[in-house]
PDB file of N, CA and C in Angstrom:
ATOM      1  N   MET A   4      -0.287  11.094 -47.623  1.00  0.00           N
ATOM      2  CA  MET A   4      -1.475  10.858 -47.047  1.00  0.00           C
ATOM      3  C   MET A   4      -2.842  11.063 -47.419  1.00  0.00           C
ATOM      4  N   SER A   5      -3.575   9.758 -46.943  1.00  0.00           N
ATOM      5  CA  SER A   5      -5.172  10.399 -47.386  1.00  0.00           C
ATOM      6  C   SER A   5      -6.304  11.475 -46.683  1.00  0.00           C
ATOM      7  N   ASP A   6      -7.121  11.577 -47.074  1.00  0.00           N
ATOM      8  CA  ASP A   6      -7.971  12.254 -46.757  1.00  0.00           C
ATOM      9  C   ASP A   6      -9.044  12.133 -45.243  1.00  0.00           C
ATOM     10  N   ARG A   7      -8.624  10.672 -45.820  1.00  0.00           N
ATOM     11  CA  ARG A   7      -9.584   9.668 -44.568  1.00  0.00           C
ATOM     12  C   ARG A   7      -9.021   9.831 -43.155  1.00  0.00           C
ATOM     13  N   VAL A   8      -7.988   9.545 -43.180  1.00  0.00           N
ATOM     14  CA  VAL A   8      -6.899   9.996 -41.607  1.00  0.00           C
ATOM     15  C   VAL A   8      -7.302  11.310 -41.044  1.00  0.00           C
ATOM     16  N   TRP A   9      -8.003  12.367 -41.874  1.00  0.00           N
ATOM     17  CA  TRP A   9      -8.339  13.602 -41.327  1.00  0.00           C
ATOM     18  C   TRP A   9      -9.489  13.896 -40.999  1.00  0.00           C
ATOM     19  N   TYR A  10     -10.155  12.973 -41.836  1.00  0.00           N
ATOM     20  CA  TYR A  10     -12.147  12.863 -41.049  1.00  0.00           C
ATOM     21  C   TYR A  10     -11.665  11.803 -40.391  1.00  0.00           C
ATOM     22  N   ASP A  11     -11.233  10.687 -40.369  1.00  0.00           N
ATOM     23  CA  ASP A  11     -12.116   9.580 -39.056  1.00  0.00           C
ATOM     24  C   ASP A  11     -11.778  10.085 -37.852  1.00  0.00           C
ATOM     25  N   ASP A  12     -12.739  10.518 -37.354  1.00  0.00           N
ATOM     26  CA  ASP A  12     -13.294  10.023 -35.983  1.00  0.00           C
ATOM     27  C   ASP A  12     -13.877   9.020 -35.038  1.00  0.00           C
ATOM     28  N   SER A  13     -13.908   7.628 -35.905  1.00  0.00           N
ATOM     29  CA  SER A  13     -14.367   6.612 -35.027  1.00  0.00           C
ATOM     30  C   SER A  13     -14.227   6.497 -33.731  1.00  0.00           C
ATOM     31  N   GLU A  14     -12.780   6.692 -33.428  1.00  0.00           N
ATOM     32  CA  GLU A  14     -12.315   6.360 -32.699  1.00  0.00           C
ATOM     33  C   GLU A  14     -12.829   7.717 -31.093  1.00  0.00           C
ATOM     34  N   TYR A  15     -12.975   8.610 -31.611  1.00  0.00           N
ATOM     35  CA  TYR A  15     -14.363   9.907 -30.714  1.00  0.00           C
ATOM     36  C   TYR A  15     -15.282   8.930 -30.321  1.00  0.00           C
ATOM     37  N   HIS A  16     -15.996   8.474 -31.413  1.00  0.00           N
ATOM     38  CA  HIS A  16     -17.226   8.122 -31.471  1.00  0.00           C
ATOM     39  C   HIS A  16     -17.614   6.749 -29.981  1.00  0.00           C
ATOM     40  N   ASP A  17     -16.267   5.771 -30.392  1.00  0.00           N
ATOM     41  CA  ASP A  17     -16.027   5.090 -30.078  1.00  0.00           C
ATOM     42  C   ASP A  17     -16.225   5.322 -27.992  1.00  0.00           C
ATOM     43  N   ALA A  18     -15.237   6.139 -27.894  1.00  0.00           N
ATOM     44  CA  ALA A  18     -14.777   6.764 -26.498  1.00  0.00           C
ATOM     45  C   ALA A  18     -15.638   7.095 -25.981  1.00  0.00           C
ATOM     46  N   LEU A  19     -16.563   8.317 -26.709  1.00  0.00           N
ATOM     47  CA  LEU A  19     -18.015   8.843 -26.485  1.00  0.00           C
ATOM     48  C   LEU A  19     -19.368   8.018 -25.877  1.00  0.00           C
ATOM     49  N   GLU A  20     -18.934   6.755 -26.761  1.00  0.00           N
ATOM     50  CA  GLU A  20     -19.930   5.541 -26.183  1.00  0.00           C
ATOM     51  C   GLU A  20     -19.796   5.106 -25.309  1.00  0.00           C
ATOM     52  N   ARG A  21     -18.507   4.892 -24.924  1.00  0.00           N
ATOM     53  CA  ARG A  21     -18.190   3.939 -23.674  1.00  0.00           C
ATOM     54  C   ARG A  21     -18.016   5.110 -21.946  1.00  0.00           C
ATOM     55  N   ALA A  22     -17.639   6.177 -22.868  1.00  0.00           N
ATOM     56  CA  ALA A  22     -18.040   7.111 -21.867  1.00  0.00           C
ATOM     57  C   ALA A  22     -19.862   7.193 -21.079  1.00  0.00           C
ATOM     58  N   GLU A  23     -20.629   6.834 -21.707  1.00  0.00           N
ATOM     59  CA  GLU A  23     -22.254   6.683 -22.176  1.00  0.00           C
ATOM     60  C   GLU A  23     -22.497   5.798 -21.391  1.00  0.00           C
ATOM     61  N   GLN A  24     -21.881   4.814 -21.741  1.00  0.00           N
ATOM     62  CA  GLN A  24     -22.359   3.756 -21.289  1.00  0.00           C
ATOM     63  C   GLN A  24     -22.095   3.781 -19.447  1.00  0.00           C
ATOM     64  N   ALA A  25     -20.535   3.903 -19.221  1.00  0.00           N
ATOM     65  CA  ALA A  25     -20.274   4.309 -18.106  1.00  0.00           C
ATOM     66  C   ALA A  25     -20.479   5.494 -17.255  1.00  0.00           C
ATOM     67  N   THR A  26     -21.512   6.936 -17.777  1.00  0.00           N
ATOM     68  CA  THR A  26     -22.520   7.191 -16.675  1.00  0.00           C
ATOM     69  C   THR A  26     -23.731   6.433 -16.706  1.00  0.00           C
ATOM     70  N   ARG A  27     -24.774   5.981 -17.794  1.00  0.00           N
ATOM     71  CA  ARG A  27     -25.731   5.066 -17.323  1.00  0.00           C
ATOM     72  C   ARG A  27     -25.113   3.631 -16.123  1.00  0.00           C
ATOM     73  N   PHE A  28     -24.667   3.194 -16.424  1.00  0.00           N
ATOM     74  CA  PHE A  28     -23.976   2.453 -15.418  1.00  0.00           C
ATOM     75  C   PHE A  28     -23.371   2.636 -13.700  1.00  0.00           C
ATOM     76  N   GLY A  29     -22.700   3.974 -14.065  1.00  0.00           N
ATOM     77  CA  GLY A  29     -22.694   5.143 -11.946  1.00  0.00           C
ATOM     78  C   GLY A  29     -23.959   5.257 -11.953  1.00  0.00           C
ATOM     79  N   TRP A  30     -24.840   5.705 -12.851  1.00  0.00           N
ATOM     80  CA  TRP A  30     -26.550   6.489 -12.702  1.00  0.00           C
ATOM     81  C   TRP A  30     -27.519   5.035 -11.597  1.00  0.00           C
ATOM     82  N   ALA A  31     -26.945   4.193 -12.687  1.00  0.00           N
ATOM     83  CA  ALA A  31     -27.755   2.765 -12.409  1.00  0.00           C
ATOM     84  C   ALA A  31     -27.247   2.248 -10.723  1.00  0.00           C
ATOM     85  N   VAL A  32     -26.150   2.861 -10.979  1.00  0.00           N
ATOM     86  CA  VAL A  32     -25.687   1.829  -9.358  1.00  0.00           C
ATOM     87  C   VAL A  32     -25.539   2.878  -8.021  1.00  0.00           C
ATOM     88  N   ILE A  33     -26.108   4.461  -8.549  1.00  0.00           N
ATOM     89  CA  ILE A  33     -26.021   5.312  -7.806  1.00  0.00           C
ATOM     90  C   ILE A  33     -27.716   5.299  -6.998  1.00  0.00           C
ATOM     91  N   ALA A  34     -28.711   5.194  -8.306  1.00  0.00           N
ATOM     92  CA  ALA A  34     -29.984   4.659  -8.223  1.00  0.00           C
ATOM     93  C   ALA A  34     -30.325   3.441  -6.990  1.00  0.00           C
ATOM     94  N   GLY A  35     -29.450   2.340  -7.739  1.00  0.00           N
ATOM     95  CA  GLY A  35     -29.460   1.099  -6.651  1.00  0.00           C
ATOM     96  C   GLY A  35     -29.373   0.950  -5.169  1.00  0.00           C
ATOM     97  N   THR A  36     -28.300   1.768  -4.992  1.00  0.00           N
ATOM     98  CA  THR A  36     -27.560   2.515  -3.665  1.00  0.00           C
ATOM     99  C   THR A  36     -28.901   3.045  -2.832  1.00  0.00           C
ATOM    100  N   ALA A  37     -29.000   3.839  -3.450  1.00  0.00           N
ATOM    101  CA  ALA A  37     -29.916   5.129  -2.902  1.00  0.00           C
ATOM    102  C   ALA A  37     -32.066   4.031  -2.864  1.00  0.00           C
ATOM    103  N   GLY A  38     -31.416   3.214  -3.566  1.00  0.00           N
ATOM    104  CA  GLY A  38     -33.089   2.575  -3.491  1.00  0.00           C
ATOM    105  C   GLY A  38     -32.835   1.622  -2.203  1.00  0.00           C
ATOM    106  N   ALA A  39     -31.802   1.257  -2.141  1.00  0.00           N
ATOM    107  CA  ALA A  39     -31.517  -0.045  -1.120  1.00  0.00           C
ATOM    108  C   ALA A  39     -31.631   0.802   0.745  1.00  0.00           C
ATOM    109  N   LEU A  40     -31.065   1.825   0.268  1.00  0.00           N
ATOM    110  CA  LEU A  40     -30.573   2.756   1.556  1.00  0.00           C
ATOM    111  C   LEU A  40     -32.601   3.244   1.933  1.00  0.00           C
ATOM    112  N   VAL A  41     -33.006   3.499   1.676  1.00  0.00           N
ATOM    113  CA  VAL A  41     -34.274   3.916   1.337  1.00  0.00           C
ATOM    114  C   VAL A  41     -35.105   2.696   1.876  1.00  0.00           C
ATOM    115  N   CYS A  42     -35.012   1.229   1.424  1.00  0.00           N
ATOM    116  CA  CYS A  42     -35.880  -0.116   2.511  1.00  0.00           C
ATOM    117  C   CYS A  42     -35.322  -0.100   3.213  1.00  0.00           C
ATOM    118  N   ALA A  43     -33.851   0.186   3.191  1.00  0.00           N
ATOM    119  CA  ALA A  43     -33.010  -0.153   4.838  1.00  0.00           C
ATOM    120  C   ALA A  43     -34.223   0.878   5.855  1.00  0.00           C
ATOM    121  N   LEU A  44     -34.243   2.188   5.131  1.00  0.00           N
ATOM    122  CA  LEU A  44     -34.723   3.378   6.167  1.00  0.00           C
ATOM    123  C   LEU A  44     -36.164   2.638   6.513  1.00  0.00           C
ATOM    124  N   ILE A  45     -36.695   2.210   5.477  1.00  0.00           N
ATOM    125  CA  ILE A  45     -37.600   1.808   5.747  1.00  0.00           C
ATOM    126  C   ILE A  45     -37.632   0.673   6.884  1.00  0.00           C
ATOM    127  N   VAL A  46     -37.548   0.124   6.440  1.00  0.00           N
ATOM    128  CA  VAL A  46     -37.468  -1.393   7.379  1.00  0.00           C
ATOM    129  C   VAL A  46     -36.973  -0.727   9.019  1.00  0.00           C
ATOM    130  N   LEU A  47     -36.236  -0.013   9.133  1.00  0.00           N
ATOM    131  CA  LEU A  47     -35.747   0.911  10.886  1.00  0.00           C
ATOM    132  C   LEU A  47     -36.818   1.223  11.429  1.00  0.00           C
ATOM    133  N   VAL A  48     -37.818   2.332  10.258  1.00  0.00           N
ATOM    134  CA  VAL A  48     -38.679   2.757  10.750  1.00  0.00           C
ATOM    135  C   VAL A  48     -39.664   1.700  11.719  1.00  0.00           C
ATOM    136  N   ALA A  49     -40.048   0.613  10.566  1.00  0.00           N
ATOM    137  CA  ALA A  49     -40.790  -0.256  11.217  1.00  0.00           C
ATOM    138  C   ALA A  49     -40.603  -1.308  12.179  1.00  0.00           C
ATOM    139  N   LEU A  50     -39.453  -1.127  12.416  1.00  0.00           N
ATOM    140  CA  LEU A  50     -39.451  -1.877  13.634  1.00  0.00           C
ATOM    141  C   LEU A  50     -38.830  -1.068  14.533  1.00  0.00           C
ATOM    142  N   CYS A  51     -39.253   0.238  14.495  1.00  0.00           N
ATOM    143  CA  CYS A  51     -38.721   1.204  15.477  1.00  0.00           C
ATOM    144  C   CYS A  51     -40.394   1.098  15.998  1.00  0.00           C
ATOM    145  N   VAL A  52     -40.938   1.313  15.051  1.00  0.00           N
ATOM    146  CA  VAL A  52     -42.660   1.495  15.509  1.00  0.00           C
ATOM    147  C   VAL A  52     -43.340   0.362  16.135  1.00  0.00           C
ATOM    148  N   VAL A  53     -42.697  -0.993  15.638  1.00  0.00           N
ATOM    149  CA  VAL A  53     -43.252  -2.404  16.715  1.00  0.00           C
ATOM    150  C   VAL A  53     -42.576  -2.669  17.860  1.00  0.00           C
ATOM    151  N   ALA A  54     -41.210  -1.749  18.317  1.00  0.00           N
ATOM    152  CA  ALA A  54     -41.046  -1.766  19.016  1.00  0.00           C
ATOM    153  C   ALA A  54     -41.623  -0.830  20.138  1.00  0.00           C
ATOM    154  N   LEU A  55     -41.645   0.612  20.011  1.00  0.00           N
ATOM    155  CA  LEU A  55     -42.946   1.625  20.451  1.00  0.00           C
ATOM    156  C   LEU A  55     -43.850   0.444  20.983  1.00  0.00           C
ATOM    157  N   VAL A  56     -45.164  -0.018  19.771  1.00  0.00           N
ATOM    158  CA  VAL A  56     -45.985  -0.255  20.663  1.00  0.00           C
ATOM    159  C   VAL A  56     -45.461  -1.651  21.727  1.00  0.00           C
ATOM    160  N   ALA A  57     -44.587  -2.220  21.310  1.00  0.00           N
ATOM    161  CA  ALA A  57     -45.075  -3.439  22.119  1.00  0.00           C
ATOM    162  C   ALA A  57     -44.476  -3.213  23.197  1.00  0.00           C
ATOM    163  N   GLY A  58     -42.948  -2.170  23.412  1.00  0.00           N
ATOM    164  CA  GLY A  58     -43.386  -1.447  25.042  1.00  0.00           C
ATOM    165  C   GLY A  58     -44.269  -0.577  25.289  1.00  0.00           C
ATOM    166  N   LEU A  59     -45.431   0.412  24.763  1.00  0.00           N
ATOM    167  CA  LEU A  59     -46.532   0.933  25.085  1.00  0.00           C
ATOM    168  C   LEU A  59     -47.456  -0.558  25.656  1.00  0.00           C
ATOM    169  N   TYR A  60     -47.390  -1.351  24.939  1.00  0.00           N
ATOM    170  CA  TYR A  60     -47.947  -2.331  25.212  1.00  0.00           C
ATOM    171  C   TYR A  60     -48.222  -3.508  27.125  1.00  0.00           C
ATOM    172  N   VAL A  61     -46.672  -3.419  26.602  1.00  0.00           N
ATOM    173  CA  VAL A  61     -45.970  -4.200  28.258  1.00  0.00           C
ATOM    174  C   VAL A  61     -46.332  -2.679  29.054  1.00  0.00           C
ATOM    175  N   VAL A  62     -46.228  -1.701  29.377  1.00  0.00           N
ATOM    176  CA  VAL A  62     -46.358  -0.199  29.814  1.00  0.00           C
ATOM    177  C   VAL A  62     -48.257  -0.532  31.002  1.00  0.00           C
ATOM    178  N   VAL A  63     -48.662  -0.498  29.227  1.00  0.00           N
ATOM    179  CA  VAL A  63     -50.206  -0.616  29.514  1.00  0.00           C
ATOM    180  C   VAL A  63     -51.005  -1.983  30.462  1.00  0.00           C
ATOM    181  N   ALA A  64     -50.004  -3.128  29.642  1.00  0.00           N
ATOM    182  CA  ALA A  64     -50.421  -4.475  30.703  1.00  0.00           C
ATOM    183  C   ALA A  64     -49.601  -4.621  32.418  1.00  0.00           C
ATOM    184  N   MET A  65     -49.457  -3.936  32.253  1.00  0.00           N
ATOM    185  CA  MET A  65     -48.193  -4.028  33.714  1.00  0.00           C
ATOM    186  C   MET A  65     -49.370  -3.368  34.207  1.00  0.00           C
ATOM    187  N   HIS A  66     -49.747  -1.591  34.871  1.00  0.00           N
ATOM    188  CA  HIS A  66     -50.668  -1.433  35.292  1.00  0.00           C
ATOM    189  C   HIS A  66     -52.121  -1.536  34.981  1.00  0.00           C
ATOM    190  N   GLN A  67     -52.574  -2.935  34.283  1.00  0.00           N
ATOM    191  CA  GLN A  67     -53.861  -3.458  34.934  1.00  0.00           C
ATOM    192  C   GLN A  67     -54.047  -4.582  35.864  1.00  0.00           C
TER     193      GLN A  67
END
């Protein structure tokens, strides 16, 4: 049996690299999803503000 077998940890390094890539991909997906949700929330708030202003405009216009 050669000494190379005892000290060969290339499989460990390959597995570690794959785990690191999966972790980076996971964080990228999480960040992308959070960013999309924040954008959707901003759009929703903007639409609510526009609806509120339009409603107030209608109410004020009806009283004149």
